PDB file of C-alpha atoms and ligand atoms in Angstrom:
ATOM      1  CA  MET Z   1      -3.084  12.293  -3.366  1.00 34.00           C
ATOM      2  CA  PRO Z   2      -0.133  10.294  -2.656  1.00 34.00           C
ATOM      3  CA  THR Z   3       1.289  11.301  -6.533  1.00 33.00           C
ATOM      4  CA  THR Z   4       4.844  11.088  -6.006  1.00 34.00           C
ATOM      5  CA  SER Z   5       5.394   8.597  -3.626  1.00 34.00           C
ATOM      6  CA  LEU Z   6       3.081   6.061  -5.366  1.00 33.00           C
ATOM      7  CA  LYS Z   7       5.035   6.828  -8.684  1.00 31.00           C
ATOM      8  CA  ASN Z   8       7.939   5.980  -6.807  1.00 33.00           C
ATOM      9  CA  LEU Z   9       6.593   2.701  -6.072  1.00 32.00           C
ATOM     10  CA  CYS Z  10       5.513   1.805  -9.196  1.00 31.00           C
ATOM     11  CA  GLN Z  11       8.599   2.803 -10.829  1.00 30.00           C
ATOM     12  CA  ILE Z  12      10.269  -0.102  -9.111  1.00 27.00           C
ATOM     13  CA  SER Z  13       7.105  -2.352  -9.729  1.00 32.00           C
ATOM     14  CA  LEU Z  14       5.507  -3.328 -13.055  1.00 30.00           C
ATOM     15  CA  LEU Z  15       3.146  -5.639 -11.173  1.00 32.00           C
ATOM     16  CA  ALA Z  16      -0.612  -5.275 -11.320  1.00 33.00           C
ATOM     17  CA  GLY Z  17      -2.577  -7.890  -9.498  1.00 35.00           C
ATOM     18  CA  ALA Z  18      -4.833  -8.775  -6.119  1.00 35.00           C
ATOM     19  CA  CYS Z  19      -5.186  -5.667  -4.490  1.00 40.00           C
ATOM     20  CA  CYS Z  20      -7.307  -5.140  -0.900  1.00 46.00           C
ATOM     21  CA  ILE Z  21      -7.610  -2.728   1.464  1.00 54.00           C
ATOM     22  CA  SER Z  22      -7.560  -4.326   5.179  1.00 45.00           C
ATOM     23  CA  ALA Z  23     -10.467  -6.624   4.624  1.00 40.00           C
ATOM     24  CA  CYS Z  24      -8.597  -9.662   3.571  1.00 41.00           C
ATOM     25  CA  GLY Z  25      -5.802  -9.401   6.155  1.00 39.00           C
ATOM     26  CA  SER Z  26      -2.127  -9.733   4.964  1.00 37.00           C
ATOM     27  CA  ILE Z  27      -1.239  -9.984   1.310  1.00 39.00           C
ATOM     28  CA  ASP Z  28       1.418 -11.871  -0.257  1.00 39.00           C
ATOM     29  CA  THR Z  29       2.232 -10.047  -3.706  1.00 43.00           C
ATOM     30  CA  LYS Z  30       5.846 -11.779  -4.041  1.00 40.00           C
ATOM     31  CA  ASN Z  31       3.980 -14.494  -5.797  1.00 41.00           C
ATOM     32  CA  ASN Z  32       2.446 -12.050  -8.319  1.00 47.00           C
ATOM     33  CA  ALA Z  33       5.515 -11.710  -9.851  1.00 35.00           C
ATOM     34  CA  GLN Z  34       4.590 -12.732 -13.446  1.00 36.00           C
ATOM     35  CA  ALA Z  35       1.321 -10.916 -13.273  1.00 47.00           C
ATOM     36  CA  GLN Z  36       0.661  -8.388 -16.323  1.00 50.00           C
ATOM     37  CA  PRO Z  37      -0.637  -4.905 -16.045  1.00 59.00           C
ATOM     38  CA  THR Z  38      -4.314  -4.959 -16.315  1.00 69.00           C
ATOM     39  CA  TYR Z  39      -7.648  -2.648 -15.808  1.00 88.00           C
ATOM     40  CA  GLU Z  40      -9.414  -5.071 -13.607  1.00 89.00           C
ATOM     41  CA  ARG Z  41     -10.626  -2.445 -11.511  1.00 94.00           C
ATOM     42  CA  LEU Z  42     -11.056   0.605 -13.848  1.00 96.00           C
ATOM     43  CA  ASN Z  43     -14.994   0.255 -14.253  1.00 96.00           C
ATOM     44  CA  ALA Z  44     -15.420  -0.375 -10.510  1.00 97.00           C
ATOM     45  CA  VAL Z  45     -13.073   2.611  -9.483  1.00 97.00           C
ATOM     46  CA  LEU Z  46     -14.710   4.905 -12.345  1.00 98.00           C
ATOM     47  CA  TRP Z  47     -18.022   3.795 -10.881  1.00 98.00           C
ATOM     48  CA  MET Z  48     -17.560   4.901  -7.225  1.00 98.00           C
ATOM     49  CA  GLN Z  49     -15.702   8.535  -8.465  1.00 98.00           C
ATOM     50  CA  THR Z  50     -18.405   9.689 -11.077  1.00 98.00           C
ATOM     51  CA  SER Z  51     -21.418   7.723 -11.058  1.00 98.00           C
ATOM     52  CA  ALA Z  52     -25.100   9.076  -9.880  1.00 98.00           C
ATOM     53  CA  GLU Z  53     -25.767   5.327  -9.324  1.00 98.00           C
ATOM     54  CA  TYR Z  54     -22.860   5.005  -6.374  1.00 98.00           C
ATOM     55  CA  TYR Z  55     -23.928   8.303  -5.173  1.00 98.00           C
ATOM     56  CA  ALA Z  56     -27.664   7.232  -4.702  1.00 98.00           C
ATOM     57  CA  LEU Z  57     -26.709   3.822  -3.315  1.00 98.00           C
ATOM     58  CA  THR Z  58     -24.890   4.923  -0.580  1.00 98.00           C
ATOM     59  CA  GLN Z  59     -26.879   7.744   0.427  1.00 98.00           C
ATOM     60  CA  SER Z  60     -30.200   5.139   0.594  1.00 98.00           C
ATOM     61  CA  ALA Z  61     -28.038   2.865   2.849  1.00 98.00           C
ATOM     62  CA  TYR Z  62     -27.531   5.717   5.376  1.00 98.00           C
ATOM     63  CA  ALA Z  63     -31.033   7.253   4.990  1.00 98.00           C
ATOM     64  CA  GLN Z  64     -32.543   3.949   5.470  1.00 98.00           C
ATOM     65  CA  ALA Z  65     -29.893   3.260   8.816  1.00 98.00           C
ATOM     66  CA  THR Z  66     -31.204   6.673   9.848  1.00 98.00           C
ATOM     67  CA  SER Z  67     -34.942   5.806   9.559  1.00 98.00           C
ATOM     68  CA  MET Z  68     -34.449   2.536  11.398  1.00 98.00           C
ATOM     69  CA  LEU Z  69     -32.513   3.829  14.329  1.00 98.00           C
ATOM     70  CA  GLY Z  70     -35.635   5.069  16.530  1.00 98.00           C
ATOM     71  CA  LYS Z  71     -37.127   1.969  16.319  1.00 98.00           C
ATOM     72  CA  GLY Z  72     -33.602  -0.190  17.514  1.00 98.00           C
ATOM     73  CA  LEU Z  73     -33.196   2.267  20.354  1.00 98.00           C
ATOM     74  CA  ALA Z  74     -36.830   1.833  21.458  1.00 98.00           C
ATOM     75  CA  ASP Z  75     -37.031  -1.906  21.491  1.00 98.00           C
ATOM     76  CA  LYS Z  76     -34.682  -2.916  23.925  1.00 98.00           C
ATOM     77  CA  ASN Z  77     -34.622  -6.440  22.564  1.00 98.00           C
ATOM     78  CA  TRP Z  78     -33.014  -5.363  19.419  1.00 98.00           C
ATOM     79  CA  THR Z  79     -29.648  -6.100  18.449  1.00 98.00           C
ATOM     80  CA  ALA Z  80     -27.985  -6.079  15.475  1.00 98.00           C
ATOM     81  CA  ALA Z  81     -25.093  -8.709  16.325  1.00 98.00           C
ATOM     82  CA  GLN Z  82     -24.853 -12.327  16.442  1.00 96.00           C
ATOM     83  CA  GLU Z  83     -22.236 -11.914  18.743  1.00 97.00           C
ATOM     84  CA  GLN Z  84     -24.469 -10.636  21.731  1.00 98.00           C
ATOM     85  CA  THR Z  85     -26.124 -12.818  24.179  1.00 96.00           C
ATOM     86  CA  GLY Z  86     -26.924 -12.690  27.727  1.00 96.00           C
ATOM     87  CA  ASP Z  87     -28.782  -9.712  29.472  1.00 97.00           C
ATOM     88  CA  TYR Z  88     -28.273  -6.968  27.072  1.00 98.00           C
ATOM     89  CA  GLN Z  89     -31.683  -5.279  27.421  1.00 98.00           C
ATOM     90  CA  ASN Z  90     -30.591  -2.396  29.303  1.00 98.00           C
ATOM     91  CA  LEU Z  91     -26.918  -1.614  28.274  1.00 98.00           C
ATOM     92  CA  PRO Z  92     -26.555   1.456  26.818  1.00 98.00           C
ATOM     93  CA  PRO Z  93     -27.015   1.426  22.467  1.00 98.00           C
ATOM     94  CA  ALA Z  94     -24.199   1.272  20.010  1.00 98.00           C
ATOM     95  CA  ILE Z  95     -23.682   1.076  16.660  1.00 98.00           C
ATOM     96  CA  ILE Z  96     -20.604  -0.416  14.534  1.00 98.00           C
ATOM     97  CA  LEU Z  97     -19.219   0.805  11.396  1.00 98.00           C
ATOM     98  CA  ASP Z  98     -16.421  -0.244   9.303  1.00 98.00           C
ATOM     99  CA  ILE Z  99     -14.395   2.174   8.024  1.00 98.00           C
ATOM    100  CA  ASP Z 100     -12.823   1.856   4.782  1.00 98.00           C
ATOM    101  CA  GLU Z 101     -15.409   2.281   1.617  1.00 98.00           C
ATOM    102  CA  THR Z 102     -18.031   2.622   4.492  1.00 98.00           C
ATOM    103  CA  VAL Z 103     -17.027   5.969   6.244  1.00 98.00           C
ATOM    104  CA  LEU Z 104     -14.024   6.835   4.509  1.00 98.00           C
ATOM    105  CA  ASP Z 105     -13.620   6.891   0.518  1.00 98.00           C
ATOM    106  CA  ASN Z 106     -10.081   5.426  -0.436  1.00 98.00           C
ATOM    107  CA  SER Z 107     -10.829   5.733  -3.945  1.00 98.00           C
ATOM    108  CA  PRO Z 108      -8.462   8.231  -4.488  1.00 98.00           C
ATOM    109  CA  PHE Z 109      -5.839   5.316  -3.402  1.00 98.00           C
ATOM    110  CA  GLN Z 110      -7.461   2.957  -5.809  1.00 97.00           C
ATOM    111  CA  ALA Z 111      -7.519   5.314  -8.731  1.00 97.00           C
ATOM    112  CA  GLN Z 112      -3.765   6.090  -8.221  1.00 96.00           C
ATOM    113  CA  LEU Z 113      -3.097   2.726  -8.273  1.00 95.00           C
ATOM    114  CA  ILE Z 114      -4.629   2.264 -11.829  1.00 94.00           C
ATOM    115  CA  LYS Z 115      -3.071   5.214 -12.829  1.00 94.00           C
ATOM    116  CA  ASP Z 116       0.767   4.314 -11.869  1.00 92.00           C
ATOM    117  CA  ASN Z 117      -0.192   0.834 -13.132  1.00 91.00           C
ATOM    118  CA  ALA Z 118       1.118  -0.345  -9.637  1.00 91.00           C
ATOM    119  CA  ILE Z 119      -0.203  -3.073  -7.349  1.00 88.00           C
ATOM    120  CA  PHE Z 120      -1.611  -2.691  -3.703  1.00 91.00           C
ATOM    121  CA  THR Z 121       1.349  -2.911  -0.866  1.00 93.00           C
ATOM    122  CA  GLN Z 122       1.062  -2.470   2.423  1.00 94.00           C
ATOM    123  CA  GLU Z 123       3.820   0.440   1.887  1.00 96.00           C
ATOM    124  CA  ALA Z 124       1.893   2.264  -0.621  1.00 96.00           C
ATOM    125  CA  TRP Z 125      -1.556   2.058   1.716  1.00 97.00           C
ATOM    126  CA  ASP Z 126       0.292   3.058   4.900  1.00 97.00           C
ATOM    127  CA  LYS Z 127       1.630   6.394   3.007  1.00 97.00           C
ATOM    128  CA  TRP Z 128      -2.178   6.838   2.151  1.00 98.00           C
ATOM    129  CA  THR Z 129      -3.531   6.621   5.174  1.00 98.00           C
ATOM    130  CA  GLN Z 130      -0.731   8.536   6.390  1.00 98.00           C
ATOM    131  CA  LEU Z 131      -2.103  11.729   4.669  1.00 98.00           C
ATOM    132  CA  ALA Z 132      -5.448  11.228   6.632  1.00 98.00           C
ATOM    133  CA  THR Z 133      -7.175  12.971   3.613  1.00 98.00           C
ATOM    134  CA  ALA Z 134     -10.033  10.165   3.009  1.00 98.00           C
ATOM    135  CA  GLN Z 135     -13.349  12.056   2.406  1.00 98.00           C
ATOM    136  CA  PRO Z 136     -16.569  10.553   4.485  1.00 98.00           C
ATOM    137  CA  LEU Z 137     -18.701   9.021   1.788  1.00 98.00           C
ATOM    138  CA  PRO Z 138     -22.107  10.322   0.893  1.00 97.00           C
ATOM    139  CA  GLY Z 139     -24.611  10.281   3.456  1.00 98.00           C
ATOM    140  CA  ALA Z 140     -22.138   9.175   6.282  1.00 98.00           C
ATOM    141  CA  LYS Z 141     -21.321  12.021   8.306  1.00 98.00           C
ATOM    142  CA  ALA Z 142     -25.102  13.067   8.508  1.00 98.00           C
ATOM    143  CA  PHE Z 143     -26.225   9.950   9.808  1.00 98.00           C
ATOM    144  CA  LEU Z 144     -23.065   9.294  12.134  1.00 98.00           C
ATOM    145  CA  ASP Z 145     -24.195  13.289  13.680  1.00 98.00           C
ATOM    146  CA  PHE Z 146     -27.924  12.063  14.095  1.00 98.00           C
ATOM    147  CA  ALA Z 147     -26.785   8.839  15.650  1.00 98.00           C
ATOM    148  CA  ASP Z 148     -24.344  10.465  18.315  1.00 98.00           C
ATOM    149  CA  SER Z 149     -26.978  13.010  18.880  1.00 98.00           C
ATOM    150  CA  GLN Z 150     -29.340  10.556  19.947  1.00 98.00           C
ATOM    151  CA  GLY Z 151     -26.642   9.052  22.519  1.00 98.00           C
ATOM    152  CA  VAL Z 152     -25.459   6.202  20.457  1.00 98.00           C
ATOM    153  CA  THR Z 153     -22.174   5.383  20.903  1.00 98.00           C
ATOM    154  CA  ILE Z 154     -20.254   4.781  17.679  1.00 98.00           C
ATOM    155  CA  PHE Z 155     -17.384   2.194  17.406  1.00 98.00           C
ATOM    156  CA  TYR Z 156     -15.202   1.764  14.211  1.00 98.00           C
ATOM    157  CA  VAL Z 157     -14.011  -1.967  13.421  1.00 98.00           C
ATOM    158  CA  THR Z 158     -11.622  -1.987  10.875  1.00 98.00           C
ATOM    159  CA  ASN Z 159      -9.021  -4.041   9.583  1.00 97.00           C
ATOM    160  CA  ARG Z 160      -6.545  -1.146   9.415  1.00 97.00           C
ATOM    161  CA  GLU Z 161      -3.530  -2.173  11.158  1.00 96.00           C
ATOM    162  CA  ALA Z 162      -3.370  -0.860  15.268  1.00 96.00           C
ATOM    163  CA  SER Z 163      -0.340   1.240  13.499  1.00 96.00           C
ATOM    164  CA  GLN Z 164      -2.807   3.022  11.518  1.00 97.00           C
ATOM    165  CA  GLU Z 165      -4.892   4.145  14.355  1.00 97.00           C
ATOM    166  CA  GLN Z 166      -3.392   7.244  15.215  1.00 97.00           C
ATOM    167  CA  ASP Z 167      -3.767   8.452  11.433  1.00 98.00           C
ATOM    168  CA  THR Z 168      -7.068   6.717  11.172  1.00 98.00           C
ATOM    169  CA  ARG Z 169      -8.287   9.210  14.096  1.00 98.00           C
ATOM    170  CA  LYS Z 170      -6.646  12.268  12.627  1.00 98.00           C
ATOM    171  CA  ASN Z 171      -8.354  11.761   9.280  1.00 98.00           C
ATOM    172  CA  LEU Z 172     -11.993  10.903  11.128  1.00 98.00           C
ATOM    173  CA  LEU Z 173     -11.395  14.120  13.296  1.00 98.00           C
ATOM    174  CA  GLN Z 174     -10.338  16.349  10.384  1.00 98.00           C
ATOM    175  CA  GLN Z 175     -13.634  15.418   8.586  1.00 98.00           C
ATOM    176  CA  ASN Z 176     -15.325  16.420  12.222  1.00 98.00           C
ATOM    177  CA  LEU Z 177     -16.941  12.709  12.403  1.00 98.00           C
ATOM    178  CA  PRO Z 178     -17.843  11.872  16.171  1.00 98.00           C
ATOM    179  CA  LEU Z 179     -15.051  10.221  17.773  1.00 98.00           C
ATOM    180  CA  ARG Z 180     -15.554   9.153  21.902  1.00 97.00           C
ATOM    181  CA  ASP Z 181     -12.351  10.129  23.447  1.00 95.00           C
ATOM    182  CA  ASP Z 182     -12.858   8.702  26.982  1.00 97.00           C
ATOM    183  CA  ILE Z 183     -13.173   4.823  25.853  1.00 97.00           C
ATOM    184  CA  ASP Z 184     -11.195   3.397  22.687  1.00 96.00           C
ATOM    185  CA  VAL Z 185     -13.792   3.235  19.640  1.00 98.00           C
ATOM    186  CA  VAL Z 186     -11.333   2.611  16.906  1.00 98.00           C
ATOM    187  CA  LEU Z 187     -10.989  -1.066  16.917  1.00 98.00           C
ATOM    188  CA  THR Z 188      -7.992  -1.797  14.783  1.00 97.00           C
ATOM    189  CA  LYS Z 189      -6.518  -5.432  13.691  1.00 96.00           C
ATOM    190  CA  ASN Z 190      -3.803  -6.552  15.825  1.00 93.00           C
ATOM    191  CA  GLU Z 191      -4.885  -4.385  18.708  1.00 92.00           C
ATOM    192  CA  ASN Z 192      -5.596  -5.870  22.098  1.00 90.00           C
ATOM    193  CA  ARG Z 193      -4.571  -9.681  20.438  1.00 87.00           C
ATOM    194  CA  TRP Z 194      -7.541  -9.276  17.710  1.00 91.00           C
ATOM    195  CA  SER Z 195      -4.941 -10.756  15.069  1.00 88.00           C
ATOM    196  CA  SER Z 196      -7.729 -12.158  12.686  1.00 89.00           C
ATOM    197  CA  SER Z 197      -9.348  -9.997  10.090  1.00 91.00           C
ATOM    198  CA  ASP Z 198     -12.535 -11.793  11.046  1.00 93.00           C
ATOM    199  CA  LYS Z 199     -14.350  -9.441  12.981  1.00 97.00           C
ATOM    200  CA  GLY Z 200     -16.498 -11.684  15.231  1.00 96.00           C
ATOM    201  CA  ALA Z 201     -14.425 -11.163  18.167  1.00 96.00           C
ATOM    202  CA  ARG Z 202     -14.543  -7.280  18.315  1.00 97.00           C
ATOM    203  CA  ARG Z 203     -18.168  -7.137  17.942  1.00 98.00           C
ATOM    204  CA  THR Z 204     -18.342  -9.780  20.941  1.00 97.00           C
ATOM    205  CA  PHE Z 205     -15.723  -7.269  22.873  1.00 97.00           C
ATOM    206  CA  VAL Z 206     -18.266  -4.445  22.124  1.00 98.00           C
ATOM    207  CA  SER Z 207     -21.476  -6.480  23.083  1.00 98.00           C
ATOM    208  CA  LYS Z 208     -20.569  -7.015  26.425  1.00 98.00           C
ATOM    209  CA  ASP Z 209     -20.980  -3.398  27.308  1.00 98.00           C
ATOM    210  CA  PHE Z 210     -23.256  -2.236  24.336  1.00 98.00           C
ATOM    211  CA  ARG Z 211     -26.577  -3.215  22.909  1.00 98.00           C
ATOM    212  CA  ILE Z 212     -25.430  -3.092  19.431  1.00 98.00           C
ATOM    213  CA  ILE Z 213     -28.166  -1.789  17.745  1.00 98.00           C
ATOM    214  CA  ALA Z 214     -26.819  -1.800  13.633  1.00 98.00           C
ATOM    215  CA  LEU Z 215     -23.829  -2.806  11.852  1.00 98.00           C
ATOM    216  CA  ILE Z 216     -22.724  -1.093   8.676  1.00 98.00           C
ATOM    217  CA  GLY Z 217     -20.028  -1.827   6.395  1.00 98.00           C
ATOM    218  CA  ASP Z 218     -19.013  -2.633   2.791  1.00 98.00           C
ATOM    219  CA  ASP Z 219     -18.128  -6.501   3.518  1.00 98.00           C
ATOM    220  CA  PHE Z 220     -19.843  -9.155   4.369  1.00 98.00           C
ATOM    221  CA  GLY Z 221     -17.252  -9.640   7.115  1.00 97.00           C
ATOM    222  CA  ASP Z 222     -18.602  -6.595   8.846  1.00 98.00           C
ATOM    223  CA  PHE Z 223     -21.748  -8.117   9.617  1.00 98.00           C
ATOM    224  CA  VAL Z 224     -20.999 -12.005  10.388  1.00 96.00           C
ATOM    225  CA  SER Z 225     -17.918 -14.401  10.862  1.00 94.00           C
ATOM    226  CA  GLY Z 226     -17.634 -16.675   8.057  1.00 89.00           C
ATOM    227  CA  ALA Z 227     -17.453 -14.220   5.454  1.00 94.00           C
ATOM    228  CA  LYS Z 228     -13.930 -15.747   4.085  1.00 95.00           C
ATOM    229  CA  SER Z 229     -15.508 -18.962   2.781  1.00 96.00           C
ATOM    230  CA  SER Z 230     -16.657 -19.889  -0.840  1.00 97.00           C
ATOM    231  CA  PRO Z 231     -19.263 -17.929  -2.740  1.00 97.00           C
ATOM    232  CA  GLU Z 232     -22.049 -20.139  -2.422  1.00 97.00           C
ATOM    233  CA  THR Z 233     -21.661 -20.399   1.330  1.00 97.00           C
ATOM    234  CA  ARG Z 234     -21.563 -16.641   1.544  1.00 97.00           C
ATOM    235  CA  VAL Z 235     -24.949 -16.466  -0.355  1.00 97.00           C
ATOM    236  CA  GLU Z 236     -26.342 -18.612   2.082  1.00 96.00           C
ATOM    237  CA  LEU Z 237     -25.097 -17.036   5.234  1.00 96.00           C
ATOM    238  CA  ALA Z 238     -26.494 -13.597   3.570  1.00 96.00           C
ATOM    239  CA  LYS Z 239     -29.484 -15.682   2.931  1.00 96.00           C
ATOM    240  CA  ASN Z 240     -29.955 -16.502   6.560  1.00 94.00           C
ATOM    241  CA  GLY Z 241     -29.758 -12.896   7.709  1.00 92.00           C
ATOM    242  CA  GLN Z 242     -32.705 -11.919   5.746  1.00 91.00           C
ATOM    243  CA  SER Z 243     -34.307 -10.099   7.798  1.00 95.00           C
ATOM    244  CA  ALA Z 244     -31.467  -7.881   9.059  1.00 98.00           C
ATOM    245  CA  TRP Z 245     -30.810  -6.598   5.385  1.00 98.00           C
ATOM    246  CA  GLY Z 246     -31.928  -2.856   5.689  1.00 98.00           C
ATOM    247  CA  THR Z 247     -33.258  -3.333   9.241  1.00 98.00           C
ATOM    248  CA  LYS Z 248     -30.378  -4.013  11.237  1.00 98.00           C
ATOM    249  CA  TRP Z 249     -27.369  -4.753   8.746  1.00 98.00           C
ATOM    250  CA  PHE Z 250     -26.749  -1.829   5.896  1.00 98.00           C
ATOM    251  CA  LEU Z 251     -24.347  -2.775   2.862  1.00 98.00           C
ATOM    252  CA  ILE Z 252     -22.515   0.003   0.963  1.00 98.00           C
ATOM    253  CA  PRO Z 253     -21.479  -1.000  -2.612  1.00 98.00           C
ATOM    254  CA  ASN Z 254     -17.972  -1.442  -3.089  1.00 98.00           C
ATOM    255  CA  PRO Z 255     -17.306  -3.428  -6.389  1.00 98.00           C
ATOM    256  CA  VAL Z 256     -13.443  -2.592  -6.157  1.00 97.00           C
ATOM    257  CA  TYR Z 257     -12.154  -5.419  -3.613  1.00 96.00           C
ATOM    258  CA  GLY Z 258     -13.299  -7.299  -0.440  1.00 97.00           C
ATOM    259  CA  SER Z 259     -13.947 -10.719   0.669  1.00 97.00           C
ATOM    260  CA  TRP Z 260     -16.522 -11.373  -2.176  1.00 98.00           C
ATOM    261  CA  GLU Z 261     -13.542 -11.217  -4.535  1.00 97.00           C
ATOM    262  CA  ALA Z 262     -11.258 -13.251  -2.699  1.00 97.00           C
ATOM    263  CA  ALA Z 263     -13.835 -15.902  -2.189  1.00 98.00           C
ATOM    264  CA  LEU Z 264     -13.400 -16.520  -6.033  1.00 98.00           C
ATOM    265  CA  PHE Z 265      -9.479 -17.510  -5.548  1.00 97.00           C
ATOM    266  CA  ASN Z 266      -9.773 -19.273  -2.038  1.00 97.00           C
ATOM    267  CA  HIS Z 267      -8.906 -16.441   0.051  1.00 96.00           C
ATOM    268  CA  ASP Z 268      -5.477 -17.229  -1.187  1.00 96.00           C
ATOM    269  CA  TYR Z 269      -3.720 -13.854  -1.648  1.00 92.00           C
ATOM    270  CA  ALA Z 270      -0.167 -15.929  -2.406  1.00 93.00           C
ATOM    271  CA  LYS Z 271      -1.972 -17.126  -5.507  1.00 95.00           C
ATOM    272  CA  PRO Z 272      -0.062 -16.198  -8.801  1.00 93.00           C
ATOM    273  CA  ALA Z 273      -2.100 -13.750 -10.782  1.00 89.00           C
ATOM    274  CA  SER Z 274      -2.269 -16.033 -13.700  1.00 91.00           C
ATOM    275  CA  GLU Z 275      -4.201 -18.727 -11.472  1.00 95.00           C
ATOM    276  CA  VAL Z 276      -6.412 -15.859 -10.068  1.00 95.00           C
ATOM    277  CA  THR Z 277      -7.367 -14.684 -13.343  1.00 93.00           C
ATOM    278  CA  LYS Z 278      -8.071 -18.283 -14.540  1.00 96.00           C
ATOM    279  CA  LEU Z 279     -10.182 -19.121 -11.601  1.00 97.00           C
ATOM    280  CA  LYS Z 280     -12.235 -15.870 -11.950  1.00 96.00           C
ATOM    281  CA  LEU Z 281     -12.878 -16.973 -15.248  1.00 96.00           C
ATOM    282  CA  LYS Z 282     -13.953 -20.218 -14.647  1.00 97.00           C
ATOM    283  CA  GLN Z 283     -16.819 -18.886 -12.103  1.00 97.00           C
ATOM    284  CA  LEU Z 284     -18.246 -16.849 -15.266  1.00 97.00           C
ATOM    285  CA  LYS Z 285     -21.838 -18.226 -15.706  1.00 97.00           C
ATOM    286  CA  GLY Z 286     -22.464 -17.944 -19.518  1.00 97.00           C
ATOM    287  CA  PHE Z 287     -25.602 -19.474 -21.464  1.00 98.00           C
TER     288      PHE Z 287
HETATM  289 MG1   MG W   1     -14.468  -1.604   4.275  1.00 52.44          MG
END
């Protein structure tokens, strides 16, 4: 846990505001200078770190993914990616997983931010990822080992930066998670001209050589392009994928951050925290 480094960081920062790991792209926290410390993420982080409910949901998602893998392998017309087109029936099988809050648990980083009354910064996030000590989520390792044993190639499609790839690989290897070394299976942001946090181009890239039989992530953007839209549009898009949820698409709960939250303030991380709070309050549905 990066206690010392984050403490140093927060000593120069009395801010609290938008925090987001990788899913949202670059973050401008300058304009959050008027933000007041809040405990906005306290319950969410504690839920992830302490609750039986979080354990059960995460374990269930991976158990369900495990139970569907054989079906996806047997049915050559089966694909989980909307980006997959053409004659993919005889391509070797692959699955795509996000990393943060899908395979690796960064809740110690989030917890430390709260304890230090600090905001998310790229510098703090880099320090945490350099430690390479994140643990796998419940069920993740067993599922990945099973998929690996079935000859399925595992791609990790993450919005961690290309500069973080080596530390990320180190973390995955230290946890003994399957990681092919003959091809690049860790597809980061800004690698290979993938400058967008939208993962569609990377799914397209994988789909050229592999039949993608499952997608696993904690953010709607791990499944479709278009996550960066309004809350209403996102729900409509989720309904369009009705038959895929629980069969080809497996969602890991993340109440702490993600495009679901950014949608509440038009995905504009430059907005002052006070305006973000106002926008959030405005969208509460009372009676
Ligand atoms: Mg994630």
